[in-house]
Amino acid sequence: MTTISKDISVYSEALDAVIDGNRLPAGIIMKKQVAINQFEQLGLPTMKHEEWKYTYLAKILKKGFVPGLTDKKAIDIAAAAAQLPARKNEQANRIVLVDGVVIPELSAIHYTERVTVLGLADAFEKEETGALELFASLTKGKGQALTALNTALSQDGIFVHLAGNTQANLEIIFIQSGSKTIAMPRLIFNVEHGSQLNIVEQHVSGDQDTMINMVAEVFLDNDARLEWTKIQDGGTGAHQLDSVYVSQAAGSQYHCSTISLTGELLRNNQFVSINGEGAHANLGGLYILNGKQQADNLIVIDHNTPNATSNQLYKGLLDGESTGVFNGKIVVKEDAQKTNAFQSNKNILLSDQAAAYFRPQLEIFADDVKCSHGATSAEIEDHEIFYLRSRGIGKELSKSLLMFAFVSDVVEEILNEQVREQVRQSISSRLKIDF
Amino acid sequence: MLNIKDLQVSVAGRQILKGFNLQVNPGEVHAIMGPNGTGKSTLGNVLAGKDGYEISGGSVTFNGMDLLELEPEERAQQGLFLAFQYPVEIPGVSNANFLKASVNEIRKAQGLAPVSAGDFLKMMREKMALVEMKKDFISRSVNVGFSGGEKKRNEIFQMAMLNPKLAILDETDSGLDIDALRIVANGVNKLRTKDNAFIVITHYQRLLDYIVPDVVHVMYDGRIVKSGDKDLALELEEKGYDWIKESLATV
């Protein structure tokens, strides 16, 4: 069998299946056809692409992942229900997707006049939502093949619209059933002036190999806020390709924390466009990896206007033969005076075979800016371990406590205490600490 | 409880303890005084099990066990506690989580069930009052942003929480003002029982006004050269360490 990347017809056939298997408006079908053409021109990224040199995508696809239609009728809702984590916040909207498709029976959505939360397929059918226009508006022309693939092959996802000066909490659960079809949910979040959207995202996928290629388009109006915590702890077989595109207007705040704990491949792309003064983007991430796990974080922040700030703080704990990549790019355009942009990546290598790669990139075209970047390799200090051991704590638990301590500043950046606590529990569980 | 016989310890090829002898019984407070560089901290570190020390001779028995055979955590689990001269800062680990792990690991080693969250909090509040710690202490990272005095008080606080059989205070008074000293000493005194014991390693006599020792030992050149009661400390303060050196030279 030829490698899937060379077999373009597989993708066109998948698009045909998606169009046939779903009721899509003409405008959406057109955008999908444009996207599949873009994908075919771009081709899947290979290791010759700078930003994919550590992720051997063609090899990963050989595990049998295929693009295609997810048959909604074939989804085992009862099995999915059994895997759902307990609700952390009864007041929040909960939206559950299985293999990239929204399952209303497992979701709990409160629709109000000012807060719209819908499956994306439903949103496409309601013209008044504006989903048709927003879809693929931020991703256009970005040259990202996997994004184009999602534009083409996504059949459902999540649409959220907050009218001005309101607030909503959303719990998103992505369940992967074990099918080898690549799930491709599309997310669109439109947060109007002065509103705040809080999202906690979780994944459930078990030990079988599964793949999800998701794309989010986020529109933050003046003074709007999005706080998004992505907990990537779904299962050892998870392969997650995640791309988020954000457009920020003046005074808006984008806070995203990516907590990468389990999964064979956790590829996270963040493309943030700061288009208004006084906006702030805060991207935090931590990856705790073992075995052959790989986390690959690409962040591109475009400062297009003056007086905005951004901050990137990513930390990695790498054991076994794992790989952690941090590729952080800051672009400050000529007019973006008084930009403050900071970036920091710290890694602790816990074994000889683990590897950390960092690639800070600064492209500064304005002359009155403050930018800094730093990447360090750290160690767990012997005298810290000894102090804990002298208090009766065994060597392994001492190391785990210090590992927890190392990433805790990333956790502390999460603004909501309940969410912070949820993340702390996931991390302590991952590190086998019983607090 | 503790029996140190002829202990010989080197660091980086240089011998520091040259035949150190000490016996401590339950209910006793021993003070060890001596000039700098004479091996006082080495003693504390070796008893606690720190790496980097070469033991070339002698033995240490703790409650019938060979202490030098035990891992640092095993020594703590058996009831040994070292209050560090320079307590370590551990950003990201809260005082509460650190102590909870510590208390429960020690209980586990003793075959006890872990302490419940409620009981633990109660215990913490009780002991915090003992060393006059502020309420926010529980959630703060271990020793981060603490003044010297607060770090030392934290050592005594931990001691109160873990209730050791033998506590070694390694120059706990160094860098403390009178108020901090008073609080630390008060904490120690409240913990004294007839079943536990203390070794107070100090450079100055001042602490011993507050923590009155049963025996005072003077350490010089890696071993104990003179022992006496609490008056020895006063004599030492008055005459200085040179007096000891001279009296040894004439022997």
XYZ file of C-alpha atoms in Angstrom:
686
model
C 0.000 0.000 0.000
C 1.462 3.356 -0.962
C 1.994 5.830 1.815
C -1.151 7.799 2.340
C 0.525 11.143 1.784
C 1.107 10.332 -1.853
C -2.386 9.058 -2.456
C -4.378 12.238 -2.998
C -7.501 10.489 -4.224
C -8.053 9.116 -0.742
C -8.737 12.638 0.428
C -11.002 13.619 -2.465
C -13.016 10.462 -1.913
C -13.259 11.290 1.764
C -14.601 14.731 0.866
C -17.218 13.190 -1.399
C -18.280 10.905 1.419
C -18.507 13.829 3.861
C -20.613 15.859 1.447
C -22.885 12.930 0.693
C -23.221 11.924 4.305
C -24.144 15.361 5.654
C -26.624 18.105 4.859
C -24.332 21.014 4.170
C -25.237 24.451 2.783
C -23.846 25.247 -0.660
C -21.561 27.949 0.720
C -19.901 25.462 3.027
C -19.464 22.884 0.286
C -17.728 25.490 -1.834
C -15.329 26.371 0.961
C -14.601 22.690 1.422
C -13.798 22.228 -2.230
C -11.431 25.177 -2.174
C -9.816 23.693 0.919
C -9.276 20.234 -0.565
C -7.563 21.854 -3.530
C -5.346 23.829 -1.172
C -4.529 20.662 0.700
C -3.632 18.867 -2.483
C -1.334 21.716 -3.493
C 0.319 21.930 -0.099
C 0.539 18.204 0.556
C 1.058 16.772 3.985
C 3.950 18.358 5.835
C 7.132 16.319 5.747
C 10.237 16.483 7.822
C 11.673 18.929 5.303
C 9.200 21.503 6.592
C 10.929 23.429 9.402
C 7.952 23.264 11.685
C 7.446 19.538 11.247
C 10.988 18.303 11.412
C 10.459 16.485 14.667
C 7.068 15.025 13.863
C 7.290 12.292 11.280
C 3.707 12.578 10.140
C 3.846 10.112 7.248
C 5.143 7.417 9.573
C 2.415 8.160 12.111
C -0.284 7.855 9.468
C 1.044 4.393 8.628
C -0.522 3.243 11.903
C -3.654 3.029 9.785
C -5.333 6.380 10.251
C -7.575 7.303 7.348
C -9.618 10.336 6.399
C -13.281 9.623 5.923
C -16.852 9.962 7.015
C -17.842 9.217 10.585
C -21.148 7.403 10.481
C -23.252 9.048 13.200
C -25.623 6.103 13.281
C -22.815 3.716 14.057
C -21.723 5.574 17.181
C -22.183 3.573 20.372
C -23.681 6.202 22.649
C -23.935 3.925 25.653
C -20.246 3.071 25.457
C -19.393 6.744 25.195
C -21.643 7.576 28.122
C -19.792 5.065 30.275
C -16.530 6.846 29.573
C -17.678 10.340 30.401
C -15.830 12.012 33.244
C -17.952 13.349 36.090
C -19.254 16.859 35.640
C -17.112 19.386 37.408
C -19.459 22.294 37.011
C -23.205 21.696 36.855
C -23.824 25.245 35.675
C -21.548 24.960 32.681
C -22.620 23.946 29.227
C -21.315 20.517 28.391
C -20.831 19.431 24.833
C -19.714 15.900 24.047
C -18.306 14.832 20.700
C -17.597 11.265 19.695
C -15.179 10.877 16.804
C -15.669 14.559 16.030
C -19.469 14.445 15.941
C -21.715 16.117 18.533
C -23.847 13.739 20.596
C -26.831 15.734 21.910
C -27.918 12.879 24.200
C -24.730 13.237 26.219
C -24.528 17.010 26.083
C -26.160 19.617 28.296
C -26.600 22.936 26.595
C -28.369 25.988 27.989
C -29.432 28.190 25.152
C -30.184 31.759 26.060
C -30.761 34.926 24.109
C -27.216 36.070 24.591
C -25.369 32.755 24.651
C -25.481 30.399 21.684
C -23.881 26.987 21.998
C -24.558 24.628 19.141
C -23.062 21.751 17.278
C -21.447 23.248 14.201
C -23.606 21.262 11.781
C -26.662 22.751 13.496
C -25.144 26.224 13.413
C -24.655 25.961 9.641
C -28.382 25.372 9.307
C -29.241 28.523 11.231
C -28.175 31.425 9.057
C -28.621 33.963 11.840
C -25.663 32.508 13.746
C -23.211 33.828 11.164
C -21.361 30.500 11.222
C -21.404 30.272 7.436
C -19.407 33.483 7.083
C -17.062 32.845 9.987
C -16.130 29.321 8.876
C -12.645 29.305 7.341
C -12.346 33.081 7.556
C -9.348 33.037 9.906
C -7.672 30.016 8.387
C -7.763 31.250 4.807
C -4.379 31.597 3.206
C -2.437 30.418 6.233
C -0.737 27.677 4.271
C -1.385 24.991 6.862
C -2.146 21.689 5.168
C -3.752 19.981 8.149
C -5.985 22.986 8.695
C -7.068 22.887 5.055
C -7.764 19.199 5.509
C -9.984 19.938 8.497
C -11.787 22.668 6.578
C -12.457 20.151 3.831
C -13.349 17.082 5.843
C -14.906 18.351 9.085
C -18.509 17.278 9.395
C -19.378 18.756 12.770
C -17.910 20.633 15.690
C -18.859 23.378 18.081
C -20.209 26.862 17.502
C -20.319 29.370 20.339
C -21.499 32.929 20.123
C -21.623 35.292 23.047
C -23.456 38.562 22.496
C -21.912 41.578 24.197
C -21.331 41.791 27.953
C -22.239 38.288 28.895
C -20.502 35.189 30.185
C -20.549 31.466 29.564
C -18.755 28.373 30.794
C -18.228 25.419 28.506
C -16.975 21.913 29.155
C -15.899 20.178 25.954
C -15.324 16.437 25.953
C -13.814 14.732 22.923
C -14.304 10.974 22.962
C -12.524 8.767 20.480
C -14.215 5.416 20.016
C -11.218 3.549 18.640
C -12.097 3.952 14.984
C -9.146 4.576 12.698
C -10.976 7.329 10.856
C -9.370 10.647 11.723
C -11.858 12.764 13.658
C -11.926 16.335 12.376
C -14.075 18.585 14.520
C -14.167 22.286 13.768
C -14.664 24.852 16.504
C -15.838 28.425 16.020
C -15.965 30.792 18.995
C -17.281 34.299 18.463
C -17.039 36.373 21.630
C -18.483 39.853 21.330
C -17.479 43.023 23.069
C -16.938 42.717 26.821
C -17.971 39.069 27.082
C -16.128 36.201 28.682
C -15.980 32.574 27.601
C -14.402 29.956 29.874
C -13.608 26.558 28.412
C -12.263 23.360 29.906
C -11.452 20.768 27.284
C -10.895 17.078 27.968
C -10.195 14.024 25.884
C -11.115 10.382 26.383
C -9.572 7.848 24.070
C -8.125 4.810 25.804
C -5.077 2.861 24.774
C -5.990 2.145 21.181
C -4.435 4.290 18.473
C -6.781 7.101 17.510
C -6.299 10.394 15.747
C -8.020 13.733 15.938
C -7.215 16.704 13.719
C -9.054 19.691 15.165
C -9.126 23.337 14.215
C -10.553 26.256 16.159
C -11.268 29.762 14.905
C -11.624 32.276 17.703
C -12.901 35.816 17.278
C -12.387 38.086 20.265
C -14.059 41.471 19.982
C -13.053 44.565 21.986
C -12.510 43.737 25.648
C -13.652 40.161 25.146
C -12.016 37.345 27.098
C -11.381 33.701 26.459
C -9.886 31.456 29.144
C -9.264 28.002 27.722
C -7.690 25.083 29.528
C -6.869 22.110 27.330
C -6.313 18.963 29.326
C -4.691 16.388 27.065
C -4.970 13.299 29.170
C -7.164 11.059 27.061
C -5.231 7.855 26.730
C -1.918 6.419 25.674
C -2.971 5.799 22.061
C -4.115 9.344 21.380
C -2.654 11.240 18.455
C -3.852 14.822 18.628
C -3.298 17.466 15.985
C -4.687 20.723 17.289
C -4.631 24.118 15.594
C -6.107 27.242 17.106
C -6.437 30.507 15.209
C -7.217 33.607 17.236
C -8.011 37.132 16.155
C -7.851 39.634 18.973
C -9.407 43.088 18.940
C -8.452 45.958 21.234
C -8.432 45.225 24.939
C -9.168 41.539 24.471
C -7.596 38.785 26.557
C -6.717 35.314 25.338
C -5.510 32.883 27.987
C -4.807 29.348 26.891
C -3.159 26.629 28.975
C -2.251 23.363 27.281
C -1.658 20.520 29.692
C -0.113 17.602 27.786
C -0.070 14.440 29.868
C -1.010 11.306 27.950
C -1.081 10.562 24.266
C 1.464 9.299 21.797
C 1.530 12.535 19.795
C 0.298 15.891 21.036
C 0.830 18.466 18.344
C -0.453 21.914 19.304
C -0.424 24.901 17.011
C -1.472 28.367 18.144
C -1.711 31.182 15.622
C -2.585 34.384 17.449
C -3.171 37.631 15.648
C -3.202 40.716 17.844
C -5.123 43.376 15.997
C -5.963 45.934 18.649
C -4.266 48.031 21.283
C -4.209 46.854 24.864
C -4.828 43.243 23.908
C -3.067 40.480 25.808
C -2.310 36.886 24.881
C -1.079 34.475 27.507
C -0.092 31.026 26.324
C 1.001 28.515 28.883
C 1.792 24.878 28.493
C 3.307 21.927 30.221
C 4.158 18.495 28.943
C 4.977 15.505 31.126
C 6.176 12.754 28.848
C 7.502 9.252 29.086
C 8.011 6.230 26.860
C 7.913 7.329 23.228
C 5.516 10.205 23.731
C 5.954 13.361 21.749
C 4.651 16.852 22.367
C 5.216 19.477 19.746
C 4.136 23.053 20.439
C 4.161 25.667 17.710
C 3.127 29.173 18.669
C 3.033 32.147 16.353
C 2.029 35.493 17.781
C 1.617 38.351 15.359
C 1.694 41.748 16.993
C 0.037 43.910 14.348
C -0.852 46.895 16.487
C 0.903 48.921 19.163
C 0.571 48.656 22.943
C -0.240 44.992 23.235
C 1.381 42.268 25.284
C 1.932 38.549 24.985
C 3.509 35.913 27.129
C 4.515 32.314 26.474
C 5.510 29.968 29.299
C 6.055 26.331 28.434
C 7.658 23.691 30.616
C 8.559 20.106 29.925
C 9.414 17.049 31.986
C 10.871 14.458 29.644
C 11.547 10.889 30.614
C 12.040 7.645 28.726
C 12.606 8.286 25.036
C 10.150 11.122 24.817
C 10.483 14.283 22.769
C 9.308 17.756 23.655
C 9.409 20.550 21.108
C 8.802 24.219 21.668
C 8.738 26.381 18.591
C 7.741 29.893 19.534
C 7.593 32.726 17.054
C 6.932 36.368 17.847
C 6.418 38.770 14.967
C 6.247 42.464 15.741
C 5.131 44.540 12.792
C 6.540 47.957 12.046
C 3.612 49.819 13.589
C 3.450 47.698 16.703
C 5.355 50.060 18.962
C 5.424 49.512 22.709
C 4.857 45.785 22.288
C 5.862 43.680 25.293
C 6.308 40.073 24.246
C 7.901 37.424 26.427
C 8.683 33.808 25.917
C 10.174 31.155 28.150
C 10.691 27.424 27.763
C 12.214 25.260 30.490
C 12.783 21.549 30.311
C 14.046 18.886 32.656
C 15.450 15.807 30.995
C 14.953 12.836 33.271
C 16.645 10.248 31.097
C 19.497 10.080 28.635
C 17.257 9.223 25.694
C 14.729 11.998 26.194
C 15.098 15.060 23.997
C 13.976 18.661 24.207
C 14.087 20.989 21.242
C 13.417 24.665 21.346
C 13.322 27.156 18.580
C 12.605 30.711 19.621
C 12.062 33.035 16.719
C 11.767 36.782 16.994
C 10.976 38.936 13.979
C 10.913 42.513 15.132
C 10.208 45.329 12.732
C 9.238 48.040 15.214
C 11.902 49.933 17.148
C 10.283 50.569 20.542
C 9.504 47.146 21.914
C 10.414 44.855 24.802
C 10.868 41.265 23.789
C 12.690 38.494 25.453
C 12.997 34.802 25.056
C 14.815 32.185 26.997
C 15.091 28.448 26.988
C 16.863 26.484 29.650
C 17.588 22.944 30.527
C 17.180 22.366 34.213
C 17.686 19.523 36.623
C 16.046 18.241 39.719
C 18.372 19.466 42.418
C 20.013 16.942 44.723
C 19.775 19.136 47.794
C 16.036 19.542 47.217
C 15.610 15.773 46.974
C 17.648 15.314 50.147
C 15.520 17.814 52.062
C 12.354 15.891 51.188
C 13.972 12.530 51.978
C 15.148 13.849 55.313
C 11.477 14.312 56.104
C 10.682 10.658 55.465
C 9.600 11.014 51.842
C 11.021 8.254 49.647
C 13.305 9.010 46.715
C 10.730 8.400 43.967
C 7.997 10.410 45.650
C 10.493 13.187 46.369
C 11.342 13.371 42.676
C 7.656 13.367 41.747
C 6.936 16.195 44.178
C 9.765 18.222 42.691
C 8.512 17.484 39.179
C 5.091 18.727 40.237
C 6.742 21.812 41.688
C 8.629 22.448 38.453
C 5.467 22.779 36.378
C 3.327 24.424 39.011
C 3.888 27.975 37.790
C 2.243 27.035 34.513
C -0.706 25.725 36.515
C -0.836 28.899 38.597
C -1.342 30.910 35.399
C -4.790 29.359 35.042
C -7.087 32.030 36.378
C -9.947 29.926 37.698
C -9.211 28.116 40.982
C -11.580 25.220 40.269
C -9.928 24.572 36.950
C -6.488 24.912 38.528
C -7.462 22.294 41.082
C -8.745 19.982 38.335
C -5.451 20.346 36.489
C -3.449 19.781 39.690
C -5.310 16.531 40.206
C -4.621 15.389 36.652
C -0.944 16.176 37.072
C -0.573 14.545 40.474
C -2.330 11.491 39.109
C 0.060 11.424 36.177
C 3.024 11.703 38.538
C 1.536 9.118 40.892
C 1.348 11.534 43.795
C -1.465 11.026 46.249
C -2.054 14.460 47.725
C 18.997 6.118 72.100
C 21.939 7.304 70.044
C 25.384 5.854 70.312
C 28.150 7.257 68.162
C 31.401 5.341 68.509
C 34.686 6.535 67.131
C 33.144 7.946 63.951
C 35.597 8.862 61.179
C 34.253 10.905 58.283
C 35.977 12.530 55.309
C 34.757 14.932 52.662
C 36.586 15.222 49.346
C 39.576 13.421 50.772
C 39.855 15.625 53.836
C 39.079 14.042 57.198
C 36.547 16.071 59.205
C 35.373 13.772 62.011
C 38.307 12.137 63.708
C 36.938 9.643 66.148
C 33.707 11.258 67.260
C 31.984 9.771 70.315
C 28.606 10.617 71.765
C 25.872 8.886 73.713
C 22.403 10.387 74.009
C 19.654 8.888 76.173
C 15.892 9.528 76.092
C 14.843 12.715 77.861
C 18.226 14.383 77.389
C 19.239 17.609 75.684
C 22.852 17.707 74.547
C 24.509 20.847 73.303
C 27.483 20.648 70.981
C 29.526 23.796 70.695
C 32.703 24.551 68.831
C 34.481 26.948 66.539
C 33.717 27.062 62.826
C 35.181 24.400 60.601
C 35.355 21.839 63.335
C 32.841 19.432 61.843
C 29.566 20.423 63.518
C 27.547 20.514 60.300
C 29.251 17.394 59.022
C 27.946 15.606 62.077
C 24.364 16.670 61.414
C 24.547 15.821 57.696
C 26.108 12.410 58.257
C 23.465 11.492 60.814
C 20.731 12.587 58.395
C 22.279 10.577 55.559
C 23.444 13.228 53.132
C 25.512 12.116 50.129
C 29.117 13.072 49.653
C 30.544 11.930 52.962
C 32.953 9.047 53.224
C 32.673 7.082 56.437
C 35.979 5.393 57.071
C 35.458 4.106 60.562
C 33.307 3.879 63.644
C 29.593 3.203 64.102
C 26.303 4.886 64.832
C 23.526 3.021 66.600
C 20.060 4.540 66.827
C 17.564 2.644 68.993
C 19.473 -0.556 68.375
C 19.675 -0.065 64.590
C 22.735 0.605 62.473
C 21.879 4.145 61.403
C 24.504 4.371 58.674
C 22.856 1.470 56.835
C 19.573 3.324 56.492
C 18.445 5.605 53.635
C 17.684 9.218 54.604
C 13.933 8.638 54.462
C 14.258 5.486 56.561
C 16.108 7.444 59.246
C 13.315 9.995 59.323
C 10.749 7.222 59.401
C 12.537 5.731 62.396
C 12.257 9.007 64.260
C 15.352 11.045 63.399
C 14.965 14.698 62.506
C 17.533 17.232 61.373
C 16.644 20.926 61.554
C 18.845 22.328 58.781
C 21.154 25.259 59.183
C 20.244 26.392 55.652
C 16.753 25.140 54.903
C 16.074 24.596 51.210
C 13.478 26.561 49.244
C 11.112 24.434 47.189
C 9.047 26.644 44.893
C 5.843 25.000 43.738
C 5.405 22.609 46.664
C 3.151 24.024 49.344
C 3.985 23.644 53.026
C 0.741 21.738 53.425
C 1.379 19.220 50.652
C 4.972 18.733 51.695
C 4.067 18.004 55.284
C 1.110 15.853 54.407
C 3.358 13.677 52.223
C 5.925 13.586 55.018
C 3.494 12.764 57.819
C 1.808 10.051 55.776
C 5.029 8.439 54.570
C 6.247 8.219 58.154
C 2.923 6.822 59.310
C 2.988 4.296 56.482
C 6.428 3.140 57.585
C 5.039 2.657 61.079
C 2.085 0.647 59.785
C -0.422 3.427 60.429
C -3.177 4.638 58.093
C -2.708 8.061 56.483
C -4.052 10.974 58.463
C -7.420 12.328 57.316
C -7.553 15.741 55.679
C -9.527 17.177 58.582
C -7.222 15.798 61.256
C -4.216 16.971 59.313
C -5.484 20.525 59.103
C -6.219 20.486 62.805
C -2.708 19.254 63.513
C -1.238 21.954 61.322
C -3.149 24.760 63.006
C -2.138 23.516 66.428
C 1.544 23.354 65.591
C 1.482 26.612 63.656
C 0.340 28.308 66.840
C 3.307 26.787 68.616
C 5.778 28.659 66.406
C 3.502 31.646 65.744
C 3.185 31.038 61.990
C 0.712 33.129 60.008
C -2.396 31.531 58.455
C -1.267 31.916 54.844
C 1.681 29.681 55.632
C -0.279 26.546 54.708
C -0.597 27.390 51.024
C 2.772 29.070 50.553
C 5.636 27.219 48.890
C 8.175 25.662 51.237
C 10.501 28.396 52.481
C 9.985 30.577 49.418
C 10.114 34.234 50.351
C 10.743 33.313 53.991
C 13.151 35.359 56.068
C 15.950 33.501 57.812
C 13.951 33.505 61.011
C 10.828 32.190 59.310
C 12.806 29.365 57.719
C 14.144 28.305 61.106
C 10.667 28.501 62.609
C 9.478 26.306 59.739
C 12.100 23.716 60.729
C 10.756 23.675 64.278
C 7.212 23.559 62.948
C 8.049 20.478 60.905
C 9.652 18.967 63.955
C 6.454 19.563 65.881
C 4.400 17.910 63.145
C 6.644 14.859 62.840
C 7.288 14.348 66.524
C 10.718 12.717 66.202
C 12.465 10.621 68.804
C 15.761 12.392 68.211
C 15.997 15.905 66.867
C 19.261 17.460 65.780
C 19.179 21.228 65.585
C 22.020 22.356 63.342
C 22.873 25.938 64.279
C 19.203 26.758 64.427
C 20.034 30.017 66.146
C 22.339 31.387 63.473
C 20.990 34.545 61.911
C 18.119 34.872 64.360
C 17.133 37.976 66.250
C 16.035 37.754 69.861
C 12.320 37.423 69.071
C 12.818 34.655 66.552
C 15.166 32.938 68.957
C 12.572 33.085 71.689
C 9.892 31.573 69.442
C 12.174 28.784 68.250
C 13.358 27.921 71.738
C 9.830 28.030 73.074
C 8.745 25.605 70.394
C 11.544 23.208 71.211
C 10.911 23.388 74.941
C 7.224 22.601 74.468
C 8.191 19.457 72.580
C 10.602 18.065 75.162
C 9.421 14.860 76.826
C 11.093 12.146 78.814
C 11.015 9.879 75.773
C 12.606 12.068 73.132
C 16.032 13.658 72.911
C 17.704 16.695 71.342
C 21.151 17.503 70.062
C 21.539 21.261 69.826
C 24.499 22.240 67.685
C 25.370 25.850 68.242
C 28.178 28.308 67.965
C 26.884 30.727 70.576
C 25.839 30.184 74.129
C 22.829 32.470 73.836
C 20.383 29.776 72.644
C 21.268 27.688 75.661
C 19.804 30.317 77.960
C 16.453 29.345 76.465
C 16.984 25.662 75.724
C 18.737 24.514 78.843
C 20.939 21.514 78.096
C 21.629 18.542 80.324
C 25.088 18.098 78.867
C 27.362 20.480 76.995
C 30.070 19.102 74.719
C 32.821 21.066 73.108
C 33.867 19.926 69.670
C 37.259 20.677 68.285
C 39.147 19.284 65.330
C 36.553 16.664 64.506
C 35.816 15.228 67.931
C 34.475 16.038 71.365
C 37.258 17.271 73.570
C 35.394 18.336 76.675
C 31.996 17.676 78.245
C 30.261 19.216 81.195
C 26.992 20.642 82.402
C 25.394 23.891 81.314
C 27.976 25.927 83.133
C 30.573 24.771 80.627
C 28.731 26.805 78.014
C 28.977 29.898 80.152
C 32.653 29.296 80.771
C 33.190 28.904 77.047
C 31.387 32.139 76.337
C 33.481 33.944 78.857
C 36.852 32.500 77.888
C 36.364 31.839 74.180
C 37.378 28.820 72.112
C 41.059 29.670 72.405
C 40.836 28.547 76.015
C 39.922 25.072 74.813
C 42.741 25.020 72.274
C 45.204 26.063 74.915
C 44.014 23.539 77.446
C 44.320 20.825 74.809
C 47.827 21.928 73.894
C 49.019 21.576 77.432
C 47.693 18.030 77.717
